[in-house]
Structure formats: C-alpha cells, structure tokens
Coordinates of C-alpha atoms and ligand atoms in Angstrom, one line a residue:
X1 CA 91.8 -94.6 141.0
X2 CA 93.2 -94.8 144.1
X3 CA 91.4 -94.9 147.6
X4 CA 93.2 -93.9 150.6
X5 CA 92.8 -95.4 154.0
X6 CA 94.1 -93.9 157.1
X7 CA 94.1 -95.3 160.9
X8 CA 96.8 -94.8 163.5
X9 CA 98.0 -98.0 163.3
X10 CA 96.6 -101.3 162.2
X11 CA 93.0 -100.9 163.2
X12 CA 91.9 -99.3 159.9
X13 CA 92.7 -102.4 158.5
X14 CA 89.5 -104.3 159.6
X15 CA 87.8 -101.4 156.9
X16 CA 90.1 -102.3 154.6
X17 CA 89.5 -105.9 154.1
X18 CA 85.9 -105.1 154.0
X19 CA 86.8 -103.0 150.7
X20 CA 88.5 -104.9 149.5
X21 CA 85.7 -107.3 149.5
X22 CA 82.8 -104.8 148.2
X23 CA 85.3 -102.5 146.1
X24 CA 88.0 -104.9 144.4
X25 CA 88.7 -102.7 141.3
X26 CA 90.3 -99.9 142.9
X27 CA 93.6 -99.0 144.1
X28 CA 94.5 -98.8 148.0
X29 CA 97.0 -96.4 150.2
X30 CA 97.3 -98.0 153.5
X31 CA 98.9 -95.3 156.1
X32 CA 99.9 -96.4 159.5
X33 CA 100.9 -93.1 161.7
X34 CA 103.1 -95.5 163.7
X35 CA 105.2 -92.7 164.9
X36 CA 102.8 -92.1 166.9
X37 CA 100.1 -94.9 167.4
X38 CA 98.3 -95.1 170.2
X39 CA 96.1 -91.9 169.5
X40 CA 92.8 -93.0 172.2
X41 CA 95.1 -92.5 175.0
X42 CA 97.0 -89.0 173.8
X43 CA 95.8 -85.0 174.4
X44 CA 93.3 -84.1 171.3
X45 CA 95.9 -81.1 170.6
X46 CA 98.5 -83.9 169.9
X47 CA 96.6 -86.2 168.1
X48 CA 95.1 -83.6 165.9
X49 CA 98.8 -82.5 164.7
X50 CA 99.8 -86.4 164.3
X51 CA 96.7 -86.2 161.9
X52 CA 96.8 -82.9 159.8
X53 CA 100.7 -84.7 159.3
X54 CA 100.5 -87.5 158.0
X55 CA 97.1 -87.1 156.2
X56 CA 99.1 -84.9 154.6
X57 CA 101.9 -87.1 153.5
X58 CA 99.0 -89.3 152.0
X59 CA 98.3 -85.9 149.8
X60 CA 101.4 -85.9 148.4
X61 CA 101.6 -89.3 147.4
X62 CA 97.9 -88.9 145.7
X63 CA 95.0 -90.1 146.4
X64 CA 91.2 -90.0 144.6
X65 CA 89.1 -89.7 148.2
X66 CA 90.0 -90.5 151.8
X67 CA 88.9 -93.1 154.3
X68 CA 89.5 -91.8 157.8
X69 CA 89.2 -95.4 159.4
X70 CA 89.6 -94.6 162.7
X71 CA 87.1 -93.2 164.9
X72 CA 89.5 -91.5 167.1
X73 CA 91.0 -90.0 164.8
X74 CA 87.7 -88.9 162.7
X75 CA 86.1 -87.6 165.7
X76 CA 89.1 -85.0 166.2
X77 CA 89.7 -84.0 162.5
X78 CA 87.5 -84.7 160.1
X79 CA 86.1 -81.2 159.3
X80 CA 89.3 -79.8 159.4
X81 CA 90.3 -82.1 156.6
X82 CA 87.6 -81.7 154.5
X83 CA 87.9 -78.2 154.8
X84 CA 92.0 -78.5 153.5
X85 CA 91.3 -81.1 151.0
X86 CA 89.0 -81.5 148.3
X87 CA 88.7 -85.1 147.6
X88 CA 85.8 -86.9 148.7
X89 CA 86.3 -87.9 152.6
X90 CA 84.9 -90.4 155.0
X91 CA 85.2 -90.7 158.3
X92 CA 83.7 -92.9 161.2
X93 CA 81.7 -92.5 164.4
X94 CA 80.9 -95.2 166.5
X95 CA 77.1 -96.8 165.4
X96 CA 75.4 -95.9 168.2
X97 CA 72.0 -94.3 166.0
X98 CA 71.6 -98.1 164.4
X99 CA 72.4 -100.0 168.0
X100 CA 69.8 -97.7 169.5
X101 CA 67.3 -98.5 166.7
X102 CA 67.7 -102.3 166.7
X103 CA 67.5 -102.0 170.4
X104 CA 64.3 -100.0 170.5
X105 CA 62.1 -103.1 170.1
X106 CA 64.0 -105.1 173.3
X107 CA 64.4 -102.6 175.7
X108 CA 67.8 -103.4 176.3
X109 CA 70.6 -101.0 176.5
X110 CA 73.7 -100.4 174.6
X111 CA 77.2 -100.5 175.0
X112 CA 80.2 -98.9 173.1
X113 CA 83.9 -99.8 173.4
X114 CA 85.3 -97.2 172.4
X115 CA 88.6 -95.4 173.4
X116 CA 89.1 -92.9 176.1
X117 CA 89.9 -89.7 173.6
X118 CA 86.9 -90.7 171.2
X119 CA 84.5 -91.0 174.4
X120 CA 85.9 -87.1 175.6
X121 CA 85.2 -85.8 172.5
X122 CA 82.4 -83.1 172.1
X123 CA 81.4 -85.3 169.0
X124 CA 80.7 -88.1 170.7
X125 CA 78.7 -86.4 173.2
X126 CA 76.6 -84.6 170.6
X127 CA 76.0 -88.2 169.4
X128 CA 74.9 -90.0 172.0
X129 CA 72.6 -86.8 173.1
X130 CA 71.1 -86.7 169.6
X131 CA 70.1 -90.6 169.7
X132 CA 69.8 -91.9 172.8
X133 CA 66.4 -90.3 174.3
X134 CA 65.9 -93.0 176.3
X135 CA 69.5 -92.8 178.1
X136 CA 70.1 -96.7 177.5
X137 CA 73.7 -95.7 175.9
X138 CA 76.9 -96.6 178.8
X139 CA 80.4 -96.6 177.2
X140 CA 83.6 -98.4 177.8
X141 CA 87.1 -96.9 177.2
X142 CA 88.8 -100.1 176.2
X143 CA 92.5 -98.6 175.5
X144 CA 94.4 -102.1 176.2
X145 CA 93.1 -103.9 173.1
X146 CA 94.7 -101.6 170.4
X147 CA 97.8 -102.5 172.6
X148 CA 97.3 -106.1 172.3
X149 CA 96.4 -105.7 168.8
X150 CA 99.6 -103.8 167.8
X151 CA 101.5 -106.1 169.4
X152 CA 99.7 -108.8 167.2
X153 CA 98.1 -110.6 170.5
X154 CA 95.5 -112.5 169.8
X155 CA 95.9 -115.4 172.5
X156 CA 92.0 -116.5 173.5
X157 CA 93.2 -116.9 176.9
X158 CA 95.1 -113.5 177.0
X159 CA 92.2 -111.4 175.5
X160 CA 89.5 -113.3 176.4
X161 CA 90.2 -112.7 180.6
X162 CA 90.8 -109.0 179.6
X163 CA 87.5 -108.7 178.1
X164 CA 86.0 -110.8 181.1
X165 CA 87.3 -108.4 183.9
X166 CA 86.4 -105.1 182.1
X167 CA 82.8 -106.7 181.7
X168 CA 82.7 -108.0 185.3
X169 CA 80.8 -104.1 186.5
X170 CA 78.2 -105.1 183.9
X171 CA 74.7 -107.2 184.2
X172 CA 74.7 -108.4 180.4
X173 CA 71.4 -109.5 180.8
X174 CA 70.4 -105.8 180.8
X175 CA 72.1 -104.9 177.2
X176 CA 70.9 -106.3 173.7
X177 CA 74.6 -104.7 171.5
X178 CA 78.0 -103.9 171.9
X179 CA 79.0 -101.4 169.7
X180 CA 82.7 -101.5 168.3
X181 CA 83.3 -98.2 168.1
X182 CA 87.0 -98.2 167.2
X183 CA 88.5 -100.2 164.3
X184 CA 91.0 -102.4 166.3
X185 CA 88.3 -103.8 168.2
X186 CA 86.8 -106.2 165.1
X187 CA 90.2 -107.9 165.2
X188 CA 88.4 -109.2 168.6
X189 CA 85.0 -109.9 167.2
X190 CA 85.5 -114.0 167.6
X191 CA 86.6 -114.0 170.6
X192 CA 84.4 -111.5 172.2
X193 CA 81.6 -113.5 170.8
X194 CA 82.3 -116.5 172.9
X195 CA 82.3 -114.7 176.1
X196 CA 79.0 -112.9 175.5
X197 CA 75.8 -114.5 176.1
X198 CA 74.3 -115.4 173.0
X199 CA 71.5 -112.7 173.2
X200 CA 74.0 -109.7 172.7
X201 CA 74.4 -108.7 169.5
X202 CA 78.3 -107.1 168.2
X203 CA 78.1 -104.3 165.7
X204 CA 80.6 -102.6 164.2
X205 CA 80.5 -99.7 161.8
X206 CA 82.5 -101.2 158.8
X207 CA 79.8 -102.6 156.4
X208 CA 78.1 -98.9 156.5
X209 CA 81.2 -97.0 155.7
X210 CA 82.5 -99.0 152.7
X211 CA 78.7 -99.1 151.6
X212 CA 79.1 -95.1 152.3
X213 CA 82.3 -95.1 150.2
X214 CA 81.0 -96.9 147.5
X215 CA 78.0 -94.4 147.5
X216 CA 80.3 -91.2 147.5
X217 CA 82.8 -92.7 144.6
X218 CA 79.3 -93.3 142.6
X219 CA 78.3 -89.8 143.3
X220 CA 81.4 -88.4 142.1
X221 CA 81.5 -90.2 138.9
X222 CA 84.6 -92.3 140.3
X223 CA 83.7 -95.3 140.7
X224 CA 84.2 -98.3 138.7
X225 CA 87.9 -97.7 138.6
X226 CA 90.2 -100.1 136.8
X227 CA 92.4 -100.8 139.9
X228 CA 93.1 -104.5 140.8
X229 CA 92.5 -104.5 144.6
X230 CA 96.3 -103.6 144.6
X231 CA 97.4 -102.0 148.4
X232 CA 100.9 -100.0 149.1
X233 CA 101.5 -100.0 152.5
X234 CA 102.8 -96.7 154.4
X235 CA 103.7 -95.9 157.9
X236 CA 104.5 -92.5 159.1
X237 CA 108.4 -94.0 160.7
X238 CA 110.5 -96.1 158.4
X239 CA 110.1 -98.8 159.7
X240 CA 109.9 -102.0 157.8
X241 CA 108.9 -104.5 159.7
X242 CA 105.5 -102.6 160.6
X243 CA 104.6 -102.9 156.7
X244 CA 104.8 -106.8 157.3
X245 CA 103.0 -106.5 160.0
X246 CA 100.5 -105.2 158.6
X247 CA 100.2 -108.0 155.6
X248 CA 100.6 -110.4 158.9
X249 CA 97.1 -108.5 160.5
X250 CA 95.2 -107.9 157.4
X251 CA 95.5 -111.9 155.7
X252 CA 94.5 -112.5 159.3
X253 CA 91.1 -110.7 158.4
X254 CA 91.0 -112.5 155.5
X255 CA 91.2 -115.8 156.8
X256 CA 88.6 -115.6 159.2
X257 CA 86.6 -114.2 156.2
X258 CA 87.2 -117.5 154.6
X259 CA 86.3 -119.4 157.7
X260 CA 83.0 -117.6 157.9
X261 CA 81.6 -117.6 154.6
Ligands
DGL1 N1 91.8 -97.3 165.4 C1 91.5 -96.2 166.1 C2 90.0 -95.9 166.3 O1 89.2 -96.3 165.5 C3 92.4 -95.6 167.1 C4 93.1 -96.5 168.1 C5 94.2 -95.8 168.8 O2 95.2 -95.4 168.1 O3 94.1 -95.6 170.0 O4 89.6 -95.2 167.2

C-alpha cells in the first residue's frame, strides 16, 4: 500500500515524519509542486490548477489514499478532488475548533498563522464562524516563513526577530494558543517556543490528521499494509537538488524527534 502525500513544497513534510512515526508499514509518495511553490501568496484560480495538476501526476504514478498536507492547498481543492478521485482523501484545515476548546476554560484568545490565500478562503471563514462564538479567534498571514523554510533557513537569530516583529501588534498576555495552521510553520515550532511566554500553548494539526489517516485506512480495510516506511520523493520540475532537499528538511524533523523524546 502506498500513501500519498502532497504539499507545495516542503511543508507537508512535518505530516510526513509524523506518519512515519504512527504508520511505519506503509509505503510513501512525497510530491513537491515546486514549479510552483509558494501557493499562500498566489490567486486561488492559479493555485487550484497547480493542484488539480500535479495531484494528478500523483494518480498516475498510483497511490492507495491521499494526504493533502497543506492547508492552502486543502482549503482550495479538496472537494474537487474527492469528487475526481476515489481513493480515500485527507486534507487539513487549521485547528481552530480544538484551540477554541482548550481555550474555553482560560478566557484567552487564539491566534492562527496561517497564510494569506488560506485566511481569504470562504472555508476558513465558514470555520472560524462555526467555532468561534465568542469572537476570541485573530489571524496572522505569515507568508515569509514558507520562504525561509524553502530556502532551508532556520538561523534562531534570523527567524526568531521575524517572528518578534510580526508579534510586536500583539499583547500575548491576552492569548492562551497559537495555532499552526499551515504545515511549514512546525519546522519553527522550537524556536517560536522560546520567544513565547511560557503560558501560550503551540498547536498544530499533524497528530489529528495522521490519527485521521490511520482511521480512514482502518475503515477501508487498508491498513496494516506490508510497506517498510519506504518514501519516493517527487517534485512537479526536474529538479534534483529539491529531492535532497527534501531528505535535508525531513531528517531535520527527525532529529529534533530524537532530541525530544
Ligand atoms: N504548506 C502549505 C500550507 O499548509 C502552503 C505554503 C505555501 O505554499 O504558501 O498552507
């Protein structure tokens, strides 16, 4: 069996290495659209036909269900690909409903970093309007870190003052979580912890969509697959040094796994 998992770049990763961790006796296809990554700072009509692409090309090459591990891109396309594919898909939308729940009790509000197409989209909206009764939900387009983390940046210094000048608006006494609501951003988990007072919770929605995978591969009678955790890189250019890269960002993930077991 063989589990595809699709982000515009390297982001999707971060879901990856969780699966890897929870689902190690399956098969991976890693695709990169790296023709056209960024996506959170293109038009949805663009986006939606770099998608509907290269999703495709992942077709071809056959796959048992889909991960759409990108929110931007799940928040454009996902019914649209269910509706042209019938493997099992999954897609991901920024945990707001949990970070409003946990935050319920403290009466702090919530933040999401998410990026600026994801935060337009209708879906987002309907989210956020669905949840947040209270209107304790503010959001932050944070377009700059999928930059730094294509280009592999992940200098304390370097990040850490960006992170400290888009949070300068913000009295972080007032919020209780900051909700990673598109997969580059856990790259940045560490060091965003170390600017944050020590009251503000991080969440991201990785642990929930691999449990969610897991789930719909049970469901399906799939699961339990005699893969060997084995991954095959793709990216929608040919472009070879992107597929090291991506080794380069993913045993990075796995490294600080080690460190924080
Ligand atoms: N990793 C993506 C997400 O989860 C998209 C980042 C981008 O291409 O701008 O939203």
């Amino acid at each position: 069996m063989r589990i595809g998992f699709f982000d515009s770049g390297i982001g999707g990763l971060t879901v990856l290495a969780e699966s890897l961790r929870r689902l190690p006796a399956v098969d991976y296809l890693y695709m990169a659209d790296t023709l056209h990554v960024p996506y959170g700072t293109k038009s949805r009509d663009d986006v939606k036909a770099y998608i509907l692409e290269t999703v495709g090309m992942m077709m071809r090459e056959g796959i048992d269900a889909l991960v759409v591990a990108c929110n931007t891109a799940t928040s454009i396309a996902v019914e649209e690909l269910r509706n042209l594919y019938s493997v099992p898909i999954i897609g991901m939308e920024p945990a707001v409903k949990p970070a409003v729940e946990m935050n319920l009790a403290t009466g702090k509000r919530v933040l999401v970093f998410a990026t600026p197409l994801t935060l337009r989209q209708p879906k987002y909206y309907a989210l956020v309007s669905r949840v947040d009764g209270g209107g304790i939900v503010d959001s932050l387009p944070m377009p700059e870190l999928v930059t730094y983390c294509e280009n592999l940046q992940f200098d304390k210094a370097i990040v850490g003052e960006y992170f400290r000048s888009k949070l300068a608006p913000y009295d972080l006494d007032q919020y209780g979580i900051i909700v990673l609501g598109c997969t580059h951003y856990p790259f940045y988990t560490n060091i965003l912890r170390e600017i944050l007072p020590q009251h503000i919770q991080i969440v991201d929605g990785n642990v929930g969509t691999v449990k969610r995978l897991a789930a719909l591969l049970h469901r399906y009678g799939i699961s339990g697959g005699r893969g060997s955790g084995n991954v095959r890189f793709m990216c929608s250019g040919d472009n070879p040094d992107y597929i090291e890269k991506m080794l380069t960002a993913l045993a990075i993930l796995r490294e600080d796994d080690v460190q924080s077991e």
